[in-house]
Amino acid sequence: MVKDMTHEEISLYIINTLTENKKAEFESALDELQPYDVAAIYKELPEKQKSRFLLYLKYDLLADLMEELEKSEQLELLNMLGIEKSSKVLDLMDNDDLATLLHELSPEKIDSLLSEMDTKESNAVKDIMSYPPETAGRIMTNRFVWIRNYYTVREAVDKLKSFAEFAETLNYLYVIDEDSKLVGVVSYRDLLLAGEGDRIDNIMFERVISVTVTTDQEDVAKTVERYDFISVPVVDENHVLLGIITVDDVIDVVIKEANEDIEKLSASGKAIDFDTKTLVAAARRLPWLILLLFIGLISGRIISSFEDTLKQVVALTFFMPMIAGMTGNTGTQSLAVVVRGLISHDIDKKVIFRLIMRELGVGISIGATCAILISIIAYIWQGSLTLGFVVGSSLFFTLIIGTLAGTIIPIILYRIKIDPAVASGPLITTLNDIFSLLTYFGIATMFLHYLM
Amino acid sequence: MVKDMTHEEISLYIINTLTENKKAEFESALDELQPYDVAAIYKELPEKQKSRFLLYLKYDLLADLMEELEKSEQLELLNMLGIEKSSKVLDLMDNDDLATLLHELSPEKIDSLLSEMDTKESNAVKDIMSYPPETAGRIMTNRFVWIRNYYTVREAVDKLKSFAEFAETLNYLYVIDEDSKLVGVVSYRDLLLAGEGDRIDNIMFERVISVTVTTDQEDVAKTVERYDFISVPVVDENHVLLGIITVDDVIDVVIKEANEDIEKLSASGKAIDFDTKTLVAAARRLPWLILLLFIGLISGRIISSFEDTLKQVVALTFFMPMIAGMTGNTGTQSLAVVVRGLISHDIDKKVIFRLIMRELGVGISIGATCAILISIIAYIWQGSLTLGFVVGSSLFFTLIIGTLAGTIIPIILYRIKIDPAVASGPLITTLNDIFSLLTYFGIATMFLHYLM
């Protein structure tokens, strides 16, 4: 029915089934929609249609809908459903999504939601919530089908059939032994291609790549990306299979981590998006700005200590923003390369040494080019050969310093297990401001005699 | 055999089979490895083992290996293989990977590689290369299994079996009608769960979400991410099925696009990673730096035009870097939020208006807070109430200007179909430098009488 309709037409059609109480038509239309579309339609509904929409929706679709909503919308929906219906929906939600929902609620609210749920489900969620944030344990789901190594293909398919609705859509079955240890993997395709009587341990692939519950989610993403997997199994330290992570969650991790890197590199504040409220956004950005304000005053202090030099050669001021800016720019360039590189590379001493040498070379090349250029410009503009030399040689040194600072500082942070993107954006710009002013005024003061 | 070995042990074992000519052991070990691991081992091999390694490898594994290598390594490998063996390997490669490899080669080189290939395969690659870069057409593969709507489940499984090695590992079969139009999709799970005699058009899902060949790859990624798909079908304007895009390629797109955003926001130059050569890296970064150098000189010109003001109140210089820096910082913060937001949001006039109003509010809140703070500090430090007022009120206005510039400029670029991240990082910092110096010295000159 809704097959060839546009989004708007479907929306209108759904509203129509709601206002005219056509539950059968409503259900058959919903059957053809993806969860994302169901959520999009739900969000656009007039308030008074929302409750009927929820009333008509089956539990599994309610769980799908929940998984597509933002946290505030999820809580609103749970309130509209009431406690009894809510608990049934929560039972059906993927446990990783549920753990994310519960994560930031108050302990009382969590207890009240969990207490009404099926014990097995609520225990599974509690398990997931017991792992540190941003680890494999937090994003894994326990909704997958495992099989035993002695099963035949027919037995495996039978098990898959009986758990068909329960398992996340994916295309491997993981194989465990009598101690629940992960010993193999079989793809649905292998099952289709094998004979019904074949034993699983004869057709399974034994060298299963897995991650442990405490693996950082960025490393999980790295694994899935490298091996082009659809899902990856999660085991504990004894290799007991605990859950799986699916590629859709990995995409979310990749996007989230990239956004976090950009946030940090630009010091733009945690998790601000188009929907963040004004005062919240301002409050999240202010800490960095106030810190930067004070650090900016250090630059001011340095300038003020060279007050005499400045008074005698005001022209020095003209090149100050350019030198500080350029040093900051090269630092940021190096930083961006390092921060993104650390994500996709395995890092050892050799790689680091080679990188630092490369950046030193880059600093020298860039420094020499820009220095020659600015010397000529300064000489032509201000008519002083000495000023040209002072500005040029300062820029040469500050660009090398800037490049190295942008390379070495994030590597040190990475080595001492601090996320290199955390402090380095503003830190590097600021340190480079200070380095560059000290170098510039230092050289200028040395040549003050000739500048006047 | 290699099941429980570490990467190093496997490497040694493989080298051992190579030096001792144990081809059978070599092949059975390779059978248990993932393409990523095969490539990692190959790259670490001593030069003299590499050619034997390639000699032992079967064509399909050679194709897998190719797909894991960087372009320069791919070309080296093709050279080692010789033209005849190369063409067989190219035949087996995924066409999207092959198109990427060929993309930057000279026309003669492309012709010589394609001419030795199977005509059907080389035509498929030429097709892919005819679509614009960064579109769905360029990242799709034609290695998938389609079925007809009148097939039975048994016929579908039989076709799947005969094309098992040919098709990329995934878990849907796309269904086409007599005109090759996409009319449905069936998952492998559906096939396992259905009866052998069921007709495909009775069990298929009809409302297939697809993309067209000219869809931007970022929009493809958005679709896959929203719907949590493992693959998405690609159709032409007549809804004829041309290929599929798999989730592993989508992850690569997501990572690439995020890296590009970071490159642009930090003006760090195109595609510089840990392996880029020094002079190449320097050459890629220099254009931005030289542009920024000249723009930095505009700031210098502005300062020089206020030379008289500066000569009379040198203390004004002390706050110059702080004001320019802070304005740049707020601009970058807003920019990062907007650039990342544009990726995940559908943008309309309402959203833009709300965003600009929000950022205006943020600018006012941040401006007021920082202005009060700096007025007090400037007064205490320099003992001048007027200076405190001048610095504070300048900062208030420049922070509002900076925030708005960081919001409005990328939106305008987006509206006129220029990638908002392209010019905006350096552009905004620079424009904000100019705005802030004009504001600061403008206000200072107005109050010069009181400052002295």
JSON list of C-alpha atoms in Angstrom, two decimals, chain A residues 313 316 319 374-375 378-380 382-394 440 443-452:
[
{"chain": "A", "resi": 313, "resn": "VAL", "atom": "CA", "xyz": [59.92, 50.60, 17.35]},
{"chain": "A", "resi": 316, "resn": "LEU", "atom": "CA", "xyz": [57.19, 45.71, 15.57]},
{"chain": "A", "resi": 319, "resn": "PHE", "atom": "CA", "xyz": [53.85, 41.96, 12.55]},
{"chain": "A", "resi": 374, "resn": "ILE", "atom": "CA", "xyz": [57.96, 38.05, 4.84]},
{"chain": "A", "resi": 375, "resn": "SER", "atom": "CA", "xyz": [61.51, 39.50, 4.93]},
{"chain": "A", "resi": 378, "resn": "ALA", "atom": "CA", "xyz": [58.65, 43.80, 5.58]},
{"chain": "A", "resi": 379, "resn": "TYR", "atom": "CA", "xyz": [61.62, 45.44, 3.87]},
{"chain": "A", "resi": 380, "resn": "ILE", "atom": "CA", "xyz": [59.47, 46.90, 1.11]},
{"chain": "A", "resi": 382, "resn": "GLN", "atom": "CA", "xyz": [58.81, 49.54, 6.26]},
{"chain": "A", "resi": 383, "resn": "GLY", "atom": "CA", "xyz": [62.00, 50.27, 4.32]},
{"chain": "A", "resi": 384, "resn": "SER", "atom": "CA", "xyz": [64.22, 48.67, 6.97]},
{"chain": "A", "resi": 385, "resn": "LEU", "atom": "CA", "xyz": [66.53, 45.82, 6.11]},
{"chain": "A", "resi": 386, "resn": "THR", "atom": "CA", "xyz": [67.03, 45.01, 9.78]},
{"chain": "A", "resi": 387, "resn": "LEU", "atom": "CA", "xyz": [63.30, 44.85, 10.43]},
{"chain": "A", "resi": 388, "resn": "GLY", "atom": "CA", "xyz": [62.97, 42.49, 7.50]},
{"chain": "A", "resi": 389, "resn": "PHE", "atom": "CA", "xyz": [65.67, 40.30, 8.96]},
{"chain": "A", "resi": 390, "resn": "VAL", "atom": "CA", "xyz": [64.17, 40.36, 12.48]},
{"chain": "A", "resi": 391, "resn": "VAL", "atom": "CA", "xyz": [60.67, 39.50, 11.27]},
{"chain": "A", "resi": 392, "resn": "GLY", "atom": "CA", "xyz": [61.93, 36.85, 8.84]},
{"chain": "A", "resi": 393, "resn": "SER", "atom": "CA", "xyz": [64.26, 35.04, 11.21]},
{"chain": "A", "resi": 394, "resn": "SER", "atom": "CA", "xyz": [61.63, 35.15, 13.98]},
{"chain": "A", "resi": 440, "resn": "TYR", "atom": "CA", "xyz": [60.03, 37.65, 18.21]},
{"chain": "A", "resi": 443, "resn": "ILE", "atom": "CA", "xyz": [65.34, 38.70, 18.51]},
{"chain": "A", "resi": 444, "resn": "ALA", "atom": "CA", "xyz": [64.00, 42.24, 18.14]},
{"chain": "A", "resi": 445, "resn": "THR", "atom": "CA", "xyz": [65.58, 43.36, 21.40]},
{"chain": "A", "resi": 446, "resn": "MET", "atom": "CA", "xyz": [68.91, 41.84, 20.32]},
{"chain": "A", "resi": 447, "resn": "PHE", "atom": "CA", "xyz": [68.81, 43.96, 17.19]},
{"chain": "A", "resi": 448, "resn": "LEU", "atom": "CA", "xyz": [67.12, 46.99, 18.78]},
{"chain": "A", "resi": 449, "resn": "HIS", "atom": "CA", "xyz": [70.23, 49.06, 18.29]},
{"chain": "A", "resi": 450, "resn": "TYR", "atom": "CA", "xyz": [70.01, 48.60, 14.51]},
{"chain": "A", "resi": 451, "resn": "LEU", "atom": "CA", "xyz": [66.26, 48.92, 14.32]},
{"chain": "A", "resi": 452, "resn": "MET", "atom": "CA", "xyz": [66.15, 52.50, 15.56]}
]
